[in-house]
Structures are given as C-alpha cells and as structure tokens.
XYZ file of C-alpha atoms in Angstrom:
522
model
C -0.158 0.214 -0.060
C 1.140 3.322 -0.748
C 2.705 5.241 2.146
C 0.896 8.091 4.133
C 1.027 11.154 3.468
C 2.799 13.264 6.261
C 1.425 15.664 8.711
C 3.654 18.458 8.380
C 2.913 22.336 8.567
C 4.079 22.833 4.624
C 1.264 20.172 3.283
C -0.641 21.793 0.775
C -4.063 22.931 1.142
C -4.788 20.270 -1.559
C -2.975 17.790 0.361
C -4.858 18.218 3.333
C -7.597 18.590 1.700
C -7.486 14.701 -0.003
C -5.360 13.983 2.768
C -7.464 10.511 3.554
C -7.613 8.801 -0.004
C -4.233 9.859 -0.192
C -3.675 7.105 2.046
C -5.569 4.801 -0.289
C -4.015 5.697 -3.720
C -0.794 7.971 -2.819
C 0.049 11.038 -4.472
C 0.398 9.451 -7.643
C -2.886 7.934 -7.822
C -4.490 11.205 -6.906
C -2.435 13.092 -9.890
C -4.073 10.597 -12.113
C -7.047 11.079 -11.140
C -6.809 15.101 -11.469
C -5.966 14.914 -14.430
C -9.141 11.957 -16.006
C -11.917 13.357 -17.666
C -15.172 11.378 -16.954
C -18.057 11.912 -19.523
C -21.654 11.053 -18.331
C -24.389 9.988 -20.771
C -27.527 10.956 -19.576
C -28.145 12.824 -16.000
C -30.401 10.135 -13.988
C -30.279 9.466 -10.337
C -27.426 6.476 -10.675
C -25.488 8.994 -13.208
C -25.592 12.083 -10.595
C -24.933 9.790 -7.729
C -21.892 8.095 -9.760
C -20.557 11.517 -10.076
C -20.479 12.777 -6.697
C -18.984 9.917 -6.022
C -15.694 11.105 -8.762
C -16.168 14.510 -8.134
C -15.589 14.571 -4.372
C -12.621 12.798 -4.422
C -11.281 15.473 -7.082
C -11.701 14.174 -10.503
C -10.098 16.710 -13.530
C -13.456 17.224 -14.959
C -16.314 15.684 -16.010
C -18.933 16.270 -19.237
C -22.534 15.117 -18.815
C -24.100 14.269 -22.478
C -27.991 14.512 -21.973
C -30.799 16.156 -24.447
C -33.768 16.185 -21.952
C -35.577 18.556 -20.005
C -36.116 18.401 -16.445
C -39.473 17.128 -15.607
C -41.618 16.436 -12.320
C -40.280 12.931 -11.871
C -36.586 13.830 -12.137
C -37.020 16.107 -8.788
C -38.562 13.217 -7.233
C -35.713 10.818 -7.315
C -32.488 13.033 -8.559
C -31.114 15.102 -5.480
C -29.303 17.479 -8.417
C -32.099 18.794 -9.358
C -35.068 21.428 -7.392
C -38.119 22.614 -8.491
C -36.399 25.631 -10.134
C -34.805 23.904 -13.011
C -37.779 22.027 -13.970
C -38.225 22.246 -18.457
C -34.527 23.928 -18.032
C -31.848 21.455 -19.647
C -30.722 18.604 -17.480
C -27.742 18.276 -18.276
C -26.454 22.205 -17.922
C -28.737 21.799 -13.927
C -27.218 19.172 -12.830
C -23.737 19.783 -14.020
C -24.155 23.343 -12.268
C -25.410 21.683 -8.604
C -22.279 18.805 -9.121
C -19.920 21.812 -9.064
C -21.030 23.236 -6.126
C -19.342 20.517 -4.660
C -16.110 20.736 -5.644
C -14.429 24.233 -6.991
C -11.317 22.089 -8.183
C -13.167 20.091 -10.438
C -14.526 21.215 -13.575
C -17.784 20.499 -15.146
C -18.826 20.762 -18.713
C -22.307 19.575 -20.190
C -23.513 19.358 -23.969
C -27.622 19.165 -25.040
C -27.772 17.055 -27.741
C -28.517 13.243 -27.324
C -25.922 10.715 -27.649
C -26.583 9.196 -31.015
C -26.387 12.563 -32.411
C -22.724 12.683 -31.460
C -21.996 9.068 -32.359
C -23.710 9.868 -36.080
C -22.105 13.625 -35.971
C -19.251 14.122 -34.034
C -17.239 10.341 -32.892
C -14.097 11.912 -31.492
C -15.837 13.643 -29.404
C -15.700 10.629 -26.991
C -11.059 10.379 -27.390
C -11.071 13.609 -25.008
C -12.261 10.961 -21.981
C -10.490 8.160 -19.635
C -14.010 6.620 -19.387
C -17.301 6.704 -20.489
C -20.471 5.995 -18.149
C -23.897 5.191 -19.484
C -26.798 5.074 -17.481
C -30.566 4.762 -19.075
C -29.883 4.549 -22.811
C -31.307 2.010 -25.296
C -30.316 -1.548 -26.462
C -29.736 0.226 -30.261
C -27.332 2.859 -28.222
C -25.713 0.814 -26.317
C -24.529 -1.350 -29.219
C -22.942 1.383 -30.925
C -21.159 2.949 -27.845
C -19.850 -0.540 -27.753
C -18.498 -0.598 -30.860
C -17.076 2.305 -30.660
C -15.771 2.894 -27.737
C -14.128 -0.667 -27.818
C -11.953 0.099 -31.359
C -10.865 3.908 -29.308
C -9.696 1.788 -26.662
C -11.589 3.471 -24.207
C -13.464 1.907 -21.200
C -17.089 2.088 -21.018
C -19.685 1.495 -18.083
C -23.399 0.900 -18.607
C -25.579 0.714 -15.657
C -29.157 1.349 -14.980
C -31.256 1.218 -11.914
C -35.124 0.711 -11.901
C -36.587 0.267 -8.884
C -34.795 -1.835 -5.740
C -32.444 -3.123 -8.556
C -29.131 -2.029 -10.005
C -26.945 -3.778 -13.632
C -23.678 -2.281 -13.966
C -21.390 -4.188 -17.239
C -17.551 -2.699 -17.824
C -16.474 -2.908 -21.344
C -12.615 -2.333 -21.213
C -10.151 -3.756 -23.838
C -7.472 -3.724 -21.965
C -6.442 -2.582 -18.433
C -2.891 -3.015 -16.821
C -2.821 -2.222 -13.322
C 0.758 -2.160 -11.424
C -1.012 -1.842 -7.678
C -3.398 -4.162 -7.260
C -3.247 -3.872 -3.126
C -4.087 -7.743 -2.639
C -6.102 -8.450 0.623
C -3.585 -10.644 1.125
C -0.072 -9.578 1.169
C 2.993 -11.593 1.440
C 6.303 -9.828 2.101
C 9.496 -10.985 0.081
C 11.789 -11.466 2.219
C 14.049 -13.609 0.371
C 14.917 -15.937 3.319
C 15.167 -19.446 0.835
C 17.261 -17.407 -1.481
C 19.567 -14.750 0.195
C 21.249 -12.289 -1.280
C 24.721 -11.671 -0.608
C 24.432 -8.537 1.144
C 21.810 -10.130 4.120
C 24.080 -13.168 4.399
C 26.560 -11.202 4.843
C 25.149 -8.561 7.708
C 22.618 -11.977 9.086
C 26.640 -13.782 9.993
C 27.711 -10.473 11.747
C 24.922 -10.135 13.385
C 24.289 -11.959 16.882
C 20.574 -12.821 18.607
C 19.606 -10.896 21.512
C 16.313 -9.812 22.485
C 17.188 -6.506 20.914
C 17.224 -7.674 17.304
C 14.506 -7.668 14.420
C 12.666 -11.029 14.639
C 13.908 -11.393 10.771
C 17.189 -12.812 12.284
C 16.440 -14.935 14.521
C 13.985 -16.500 12.018
C 17.752 -16.600 9.567
C 19.719 -18.174 12.101
C 17.297 -21.134 13.090
C 16.165 -21.494 10.050
C 19.780 -22.028 8.663
C 20.382 -24.819 11.965
C 17.290 -26.257 10.521
C 18.361 -26.136 6.762
C 21.297 -27.980 7.262
C 20.011 -30.631 9.493
C 17.588 -31.380 6.573
C 19.642 -31.836 3.309
C 19.716 -28.604 2.282
C 15.937 -28.537 2.241
C 13.207 -25.802 3.150
C 10.194 -26.299 5.234
C 7.660 -26.908 2.722
C 4.766 -28.311 4.593
C 3.029 -27.734 7.737
C 4.351 -30.860 10.076
C 8.283 -28.809 8.573
C 7.061 -25.773 9.473
C 6.394 -26.666 12.927
C 9.445 -28.237 13.582
C 11.135 -24.641 12.713
C 8.562 -23.216 15.178
C 9.708 -25.443 17.926
C 13.204 -24.287 17.176
C 12.760 -20.984 17.871
C 10.773 -22.096 20.612
C 13.902 -23.475 22.155
C 16.163 -20.590 21.454
C 13.848 -18.668 23.774
C 15.555 -17.980 27.217
C 12.282 -15.702 28.864
C 9.734 -14.221 26.902
C 11.535 -12.653 23.858
C 9.080 -10.964 22.205
C 11.280 -11.032 18.588
C 11.011 -15.325 19.320
C 7.567 -14.750 19.703
C 7.068 -12.220 16.519
C 9.379 -14.713 14.693
C 6.991 -18.373 15.189
C 3.868 -16.074 14.341
C 5.868 -15.386 10.735
C 6.601 -19.243 9.807
C 3.424 -19.796 7.603
C 4.496 -16.131 5.703
C 7.757 -15.959 5.186
C 8.586 -18.355 2.685
C 7.930 -18.441 -1.518
C 8.864 -14.961 -1.456
C 10.632 -13.500 -4.627
C 9.016 -16.249 -7.552
C 7.230 -15.553 -9.875
C 3.060 -16.788 -9.604
C 1.272 -18.119 -12.480
C -0.401 -14.834 -13.179
C 2.674 -13.116 -13.046
C 4.142 -15.928 -15.512
C 1.374 -15.637 -18.120
C 2.133 -11.926 -17.820
C 5.688 -12.487 -18.608
C 5.132 -15.198 -21.182
C 2.230 -13.099 -22.725
C 2.679 -11.602 -26.633
C 2.024 -7.910 -25.693
C 5.243 -8.752 -23.322
C 7.646 -10.876 -25.550
C 7.350 -8.623 -28.571
C 7.066 -4.990 -27.876
C 6.930 -2.774 -30.854
C 6.558 1.067 -31.184
C 2.707 0.965 -30.324
C 3.537 -0.586 -26.946
C 2.477 1.191 -23.672
C 4.767 1.902 -20.825
C 3.558 -0.931 -18.449
C 4.428 -4.161 -21.554
C 7.792 -1.953 -21.925
C 8.416 -2.591 -18.162
C 6.826 -5.871 -17.808
C 9.309 -6.791 -20.788
C 12.529 -5.599 -18.957
C 11.024 -7.272 -15.871
C 11.130 -10.476 -18.411
C 14.666 -10.159 -19.233
C 15.254 -9.310 -15.385
C 14.385 -12.131 -14.128
C 15.427 -14.686 -16.693
C 19.442 -12.998 -16.233
C 20.492 -11.104 -13.379
C 17.110 -12.049 -11.279
C 17.792 -16.492 -12.214
C 14.356 -16.394 -11.478
C 13.472 -14.730 -9.117
C 12.027 -10.670 -9.584
C 13.532 -7.926 -8.258
C 13.559 -7.683 -4.080
C 10.417 -4.986 -3.421
C 12.397 -3.877 -0.057
C 9.774 -3.340 2.403
C 9.898 -5.478 5.530
C 7.110 -5.408 7.664
C 6.821 -4.030 11.140
C 9.138 -5.400 13.797
C 9.881 -5.357 17.407
C 13.355 -4.548 17.573
C 15.486 -1.326 18.614
C 15.703 1.395 16.163
C 19.600 0.469 15.390
C 19.090 -2.856 14.476
C 15.535 -2.705 12.254
C 16.872 0.175 9.724
C 20.202 -1.225 9.621
C 18.243 -4.439 8.564
C 15.770 -1.935 6.394
C 19.122 -0.908 4.842
C 19.611 -3.774 3.562
C 16.850 -4.776 1.449
C 16.827 -1.515 0.338
C 20.241 -1.529 -1.120
C 19.059 -4.624 -2.808
C 16.091 -3.352 -3.890
C 17.516 -0.425 -5.526
C 20.436 -2.530 -7.288
C 17.578 -4.497 -9.054
C 15.768 -1.326 -9.591
C 18.607 0.367 -11.397
C 19.231 -2.891 -13.449
C 15.083 -3.220 -14.819
C 15.974 0.736 -15.028
C 18.090 0.152 -17.771
C 16.959 -2.805 -19.434
C 13.630 -0.236 -19.571
C 16.111 2.726 -20.781
C 17.819 0.456 -23.600
C 14.582 -0.968 -24.758
C 13.073 2.777 -25.878
C 15.834 3.754 -27.653
C 15.571 0.617 -29.873
C 11.657 1.066 -30.325
C 12.209 4.692 -31.002
C 10.245 6.232 -27.843
C 10.859 9.211 -25.881
C 13.447 8.826 -22.844
C 10.837 10.272 -20.528
C 7.879 7.651 -20.900
C 9.193 5.635 -18.521
C 11.183 7.365 -15.158
C 13.514 5.857 -12.512
C 10.478 6.660 -10.093
C 7.943 4.457 -12.309
C 10.614 1.556 -12.375
C 10.978 1.530 -8.418
C 7.363 1.404 -8.114
C 7.262 -1.213 -10.639
C 9.824 -3.379 -9.005
C 8.062 -3.323 -5.405
C 4.725 -4.221 -6.945
C 6.266 -6.618 -9.547
C 4.620 -9.376 -7.645
C 1.188 -8.215 -8.005
C 0.693 -6.702 -11.794
C -2.031 -7.539 -12.955
C -3.887 -7.809 -16.401
C -7.789 -7.276 -17.448
C -9.000 -8.021 -20.480
C -12.669 -7.851 -21.173
C -15.087 -8.801 -23.499
C -17.497 -6.144 -25.550
C -20.609 -5.444 -24.441
C -22.281 -5.638 -28.022
C -21.111 -9.666 -28.442
C -23.991 -9.393 -25.523
C -26.797 -9.225 -28.164
C -25.859 -12.067 -29.859
C -27.854 -15.269 -29.676
C -26.192 -18.176 -27.906
C -23.516 -15.157 -25.947
C -22.274 -17.265 -22.909
C -25.352 -19.246 -22.857
C -23.629 -21.870 -20.895
C -22.894 -19.305 -18.038
C -25.702 -17.680 -18.428
C -28.053 -21.131 -17.654
C -25.958 -22.460 -14.843
C -26.332 -18.767 -12.999
C -29.963 -19.350 -13.233
C -29.951 -22.686 -12.153
C -27.786 -21.391 -9.301
C -30.531 -21.148 -5.815
C -29.809 -17.431 -4.433
C -28.123 -16.232 -7.887
C -28.584 -12.629 -9.416
C -28.203 -14.062 -13.095
C -32.637 -13.866 -12.993
C -31.974 -10.105 -12.226
C -29.513 -9.219 -15.250
C -31.965 -11.369 -17.171
C -35.072 -9.053 -16.435
C -32.799 -6.315 -16.498
C -31.732 -7.092 -19.912
C -35.871 -7.823 -21.091
C -36.427 -3.997 -19.626
C -33.818 -3.006 -22.841
C -35.886 -4.769 -25.051
C -38.983 -4.203 -23.694
C -37.957 -0.205 -23.898
C -36.744 -0.576 -27.305
C -40.241 -2.666 -28.665
C -42.529 -0.289 -26.905
C -41.204 2.761 -26.724
C -41.711 3.676 -22.666
C -40.678 1.278 -20.055
C -42.263 -1.164 -18.260
C -44.711 -0.574 -15.783
C -45.689 3.344 -17.261
C -48.974 2.747 -18.071
C -50.387 -0.977 -16.887
C -48.171 -3.059 -14.790
C -50.401 -6.150 -14.736
C -50.049 -6.363 -19.167
C -46.058 -5.129 -19.290
C -45.759 -7.978 -16.363
C -46.688 -10.372 -18.949
C -44.581 -9.026 -21.405
C -41.819 -8.642 -19.259
C -41.823 -12.471 -19.236
C -42.636 -13.053 -22.433
C -39.385 -10.767 -23.414
C -37.413 -12.871 -20.573
C -38.568 -16.263 -22.063
C -37.537 -15.268 -25.172
C -34.312 -14.120 -24.478
C -33.184 -17.492 -22.347
C -35.389 -19.565 -25.529
C -32.838 -18.121 -27.999
C -29.480 -19.044 -25.519
C -30.998 -22.661 -25.598
C -32.170 -21.961 -21.423
C -34.990 -23.835 -20.600
C -34.825 -22.318 -17.168
C -38.160 -19.401 -16.472
C -38.168 -16.178 -14.781
C -40.157 -15.868 -11.682
C -43.414 -13.893 -11.369
C -42.412 -11.801 -8.764
C -38.742 -10.406 -10.391
C -40.872 -10.140 -13.281
C -43.404 -7.430 -11.966
C -41.634 -6.347 -9.029
C -39.488 -4.422 -12.380
C -42.833 -2.974 -14.055
C -44.592 -2.449 -10.262
C -41.658 0.833 -10.123
C -42.724 1.749 -13.902
C -39.551 2.546 -14.810
C -38.570 4.835 -11.692
C -35.638 5.001 -9.629
C -35.441 4.861 -6.070
C -32.617 7.530 -4.675
C -31.084 5.758 -2.176
C -30.531 2.852 -4.040
C -28.705 5.002 -6.856
C -27.266 6.803 -4.263
C -25.536 3.205 -2.962
C -25.162 1.461 -6.735
C -23.822 4.490 -7.691
C -21.034 4.818 -4.917
C -20.938 1.273 -5.833
C -19.977 2.287 -9.296
C -17.627 5.732 -8.637
C -15.062 3.743 -6.479
C -14.637 1.328 -10.055
C -14.168 4.326 -12.267
C -11.220 5.627 -9.667
C -9.854 2.262 -9.812
C -10.336 2.539 -13.616
C -8.427 5.959 -13.912
C -5.978 5.388 -10.896
C -5.025 2.406 -12.937
C -4.856 0.951 -8.501
C -6.898 -2.187 -7.574
C -9.104 -4.337 -9.663
C -11.913 -3.474 -11.598
C -14.991 -5.756 -11.299
C -15.113 -8.210 -14.433
C -17.210 -7.543 -15.691
C -20.940 -7.800 -14.475
C -22.063 -6.124 -11.403
C -25.625 -6.866 -10.274
C -27.615 -5.353 -7.277
C -30.689 -6.460 -5.188
C -31.662 -3.660 -2.493
C -35.025 -5.581 -1.056
C -32.163 -8.444 -0.484
C -28.452 -6.170 0.115
C -27.584 -9.041 -2.137
C -24.537 -8.018 -4.629
C -22.840 -10.615 -7.047
C -20.702 -10.491 -10.576
C -20.406 -12.138 -13.315
C -17.742 -12.594 -16.580
C -19.953 -12.767 -19.452
C-alpha cells in the first residue's frame, strides 16, 4: 500500500483536503485522478450519484451529455435537481449543482442526444478516460460499445430500476501496477538470500533487541543444515521450525514470539506466481513494439531481469514488515533490503531505457520513479482483458454460464436477464415497463425474458415476482438505491483512472431488497 502522506506544517491545502484518500492511492494516484476526464451520458439519479462519487475526491473534469429537459419525475429522485429547474436543460442543471460540491473540478455539458454525437462527432469521446452511460437504449448501447472498443476507451453501462441495479464494464485491456491484494506476502528472500543479507546476518548476533527476521534466519540455517539443504515446505516441517525457534528462547522474548508467528507467511517470496508468469509470457510482453505502452515495456524489462540477473526471481521490493526491535537494528536490516531493491531496480531501469531506445520512444515515457514502483509491485501486477458488450446481444452468447447462474439458488443472474428484458421492452414499445399498465407489462416482460433465454437454449423460467417487481416501479429510480449503487460504481471509476486495485470483471448486479450483490464474467 502507498505510504501515508506526511503530516507537516508545509502540507499544501490540496494535500490537506485529500489527505485521507491519498493514504489509499498515494500522491501519484491522486495526480492521475486529477488529470482524468469522465463523460456521463444521461443525468439520471444514478448518473449524478456516480459523478458525485468522483467529484468529491477531485476528478479532473466531467462532461454530461443529455438532451432532455428536467421533469417533475426527475426532481422526485435526483438530489441534483430542484423545483426551479423544471423545464430547463437537465445536463446543465445537474452540472451546476455537481460543481458546487468541489470547485477544483471542471464541469461541462452537451445538450445533445448521444446518438447524434456518435453519428456526427465520434471524435468527441476520444478526450475522455472513461464513458459512463445510464438508462440508454439497447441500440445505443451496441453502438457505443463498438465505437469505444475500437478507441480503447473503457465503457460502463448502468441502469437502476426500483430496488435493482446492473452495471456492465467494457474494457479492452487494463494494466494495473498496484493491485493491492487482500493478502499481501512479504518478500524476505529467506530461501534465496542475497550476498548482502548473508553478510549482515553473519555479523549479527541474536539478542532480545534484534528484529525477528534475524532470529528466523539463524534458526532456519540450523534447520536447513539438518535436513540436507531443504527448506520447510509443509505444515509438519514448519511446526518443527517453530519448535526450534521456541527452544532458543530463554525468557519471554518478543522477537522470538514474532518469528514463531511469522513462519507460515515468510516463505515463497520472490518467485513469480502463475499470474505473473502468464503476463511475462504474453505476446505483448515478448514482442514489444512502437505501439507498446509503458506497462508492457516495463514488463519486458522485468522478464529480461528474471531470466538473467534475477536467476528466476523477481526484483526485491525492499519493504519490510513491522518488527519489534531497537531502532538501530531494524534500520540496519531495512537498509540492507533497500539497497538490494535499489540495485535490482537500477538494472530493470537500464533495460527499460535500452528498450525505449530500440523502439525509438521518448526517454521520459518511463521514469526511474516508475521503475521503482513497478519493481516494488512486481509480484502483484495484473492485466484485465474484457469482452465487448455488443457481443452479449448475439444469440447464444455465454449461454452455458447464464444457464448455470439461473439454476443456482439465490443467484442474481435472473435479475440480469430481467433487466436485459427491460431494455428490450423499451426498444419495442417506446416506454419503460409499468409506466402504463403494470399487469399487462408484467406479462410482456416475462414473454421477452422467456424469448431471450429460449434463444440461448435455456429452459429455466424467470419468476413472476421478479417481472412484477420491475414493472411496478414503471422504470422509476429510488434515490437511496441509486445513491448506494452509484457509490459502488464510482469506486470502479476511481480504480480505472488511478490504475490501482482490480475493477469488477465484468457485470455487477445489485438487489436492494435483499442487500445482495453479485458479479458475473460475461
């Protein structure tokens, strides 16, 4: 995780304002956020709540595309509209109130239908980092999907109806350096100690004041020598190592206790896991070219390091966990790791510079700071390759997966199918189900849903209750549902623009009645 921003009198007003979030994604993440541009299509309650979630933390700018005028129904569920805005431009009214949340953010609006922009100004979308579309027609979804897929611009399509919500993320390729895994393993190189570490350990005696890593290293050496050079690999062998450490205790020595607790999590660092091996074996990594972005050039430099200087190991991150020890002992050990990490990083940097030169790319595309971060996070880098939303409208698309979801108890796959049926209903009838006759529209929604699953070769029916629940709201949004759902989607936007944390992949469904969420990869 990124280091917390220092608390000092010299802290800028902006750093003070965003201090809590900078502790999550760092100064570099905040800079990416402040340089990002978001486009919202349709200023619905859900759409404005999504924008609220990125305006408050300081997104660079947003643009609302909406040709509609404010109605009484809009005011009932959208907190960014008031009675004085009835009959006025919905895009402009929402933009003005959203901007009041954060004067650092630039807001703009376009009083045009999105289909007009697709037809006449497709280049309009190229200036945005992410496009968010709410309550758009099925036809427009397909057109946006095809256009933005070719432009390599992420698209989030969302809808909120009554207590239900669905969001679908389309991203062709998303490269993540800081994925922030839930379970982070420290890379201590106990099984593959580097020369400086061996020297430091040889010169350090075990006392009650040294870090637990010294205790573990010394006891591990003894255990390995008694087991023909093998390292503990299973529970039984790790228990033996714990017993050996415990036998060295002469009193209640805290560093020994910490070493015993750390046995399970201290081995295996440095070796690329299957996900990293897959990235390093990817064609985009092996065959970098003039079109390659900084991530893939760094990945190639990393691959070359692993195959040569690293002897199969990743660069050392140089980060130590907290340990009970006297200050001098801990800092001395920390410096050993940091020095080796800087050495490894320098090798990767030189390799990256050489690649930039061979590809005739500018030297400032990859800085030394970029390489240090990449090396520190090398064990957790990730790639998300998505699918095109337009493909979901082909018959038989992911039919097996949808069928499995429909047959799984308590799954929200039926909600996804029903909300897809809402899109089809609107395309066929020109209004949202339930706006006129609830009972008639309920049977129509059931018929559309049944037709969809039949085309997929699925026989599982959609429940009557689900179809009726969608229709009884007449397509209306409940603000509290849109607020929660919009907050969830805003988190995903921040992940995309900061290139930190993994976004959902790729469909997110929410049932506010049961407080249940589920993701599907479609």
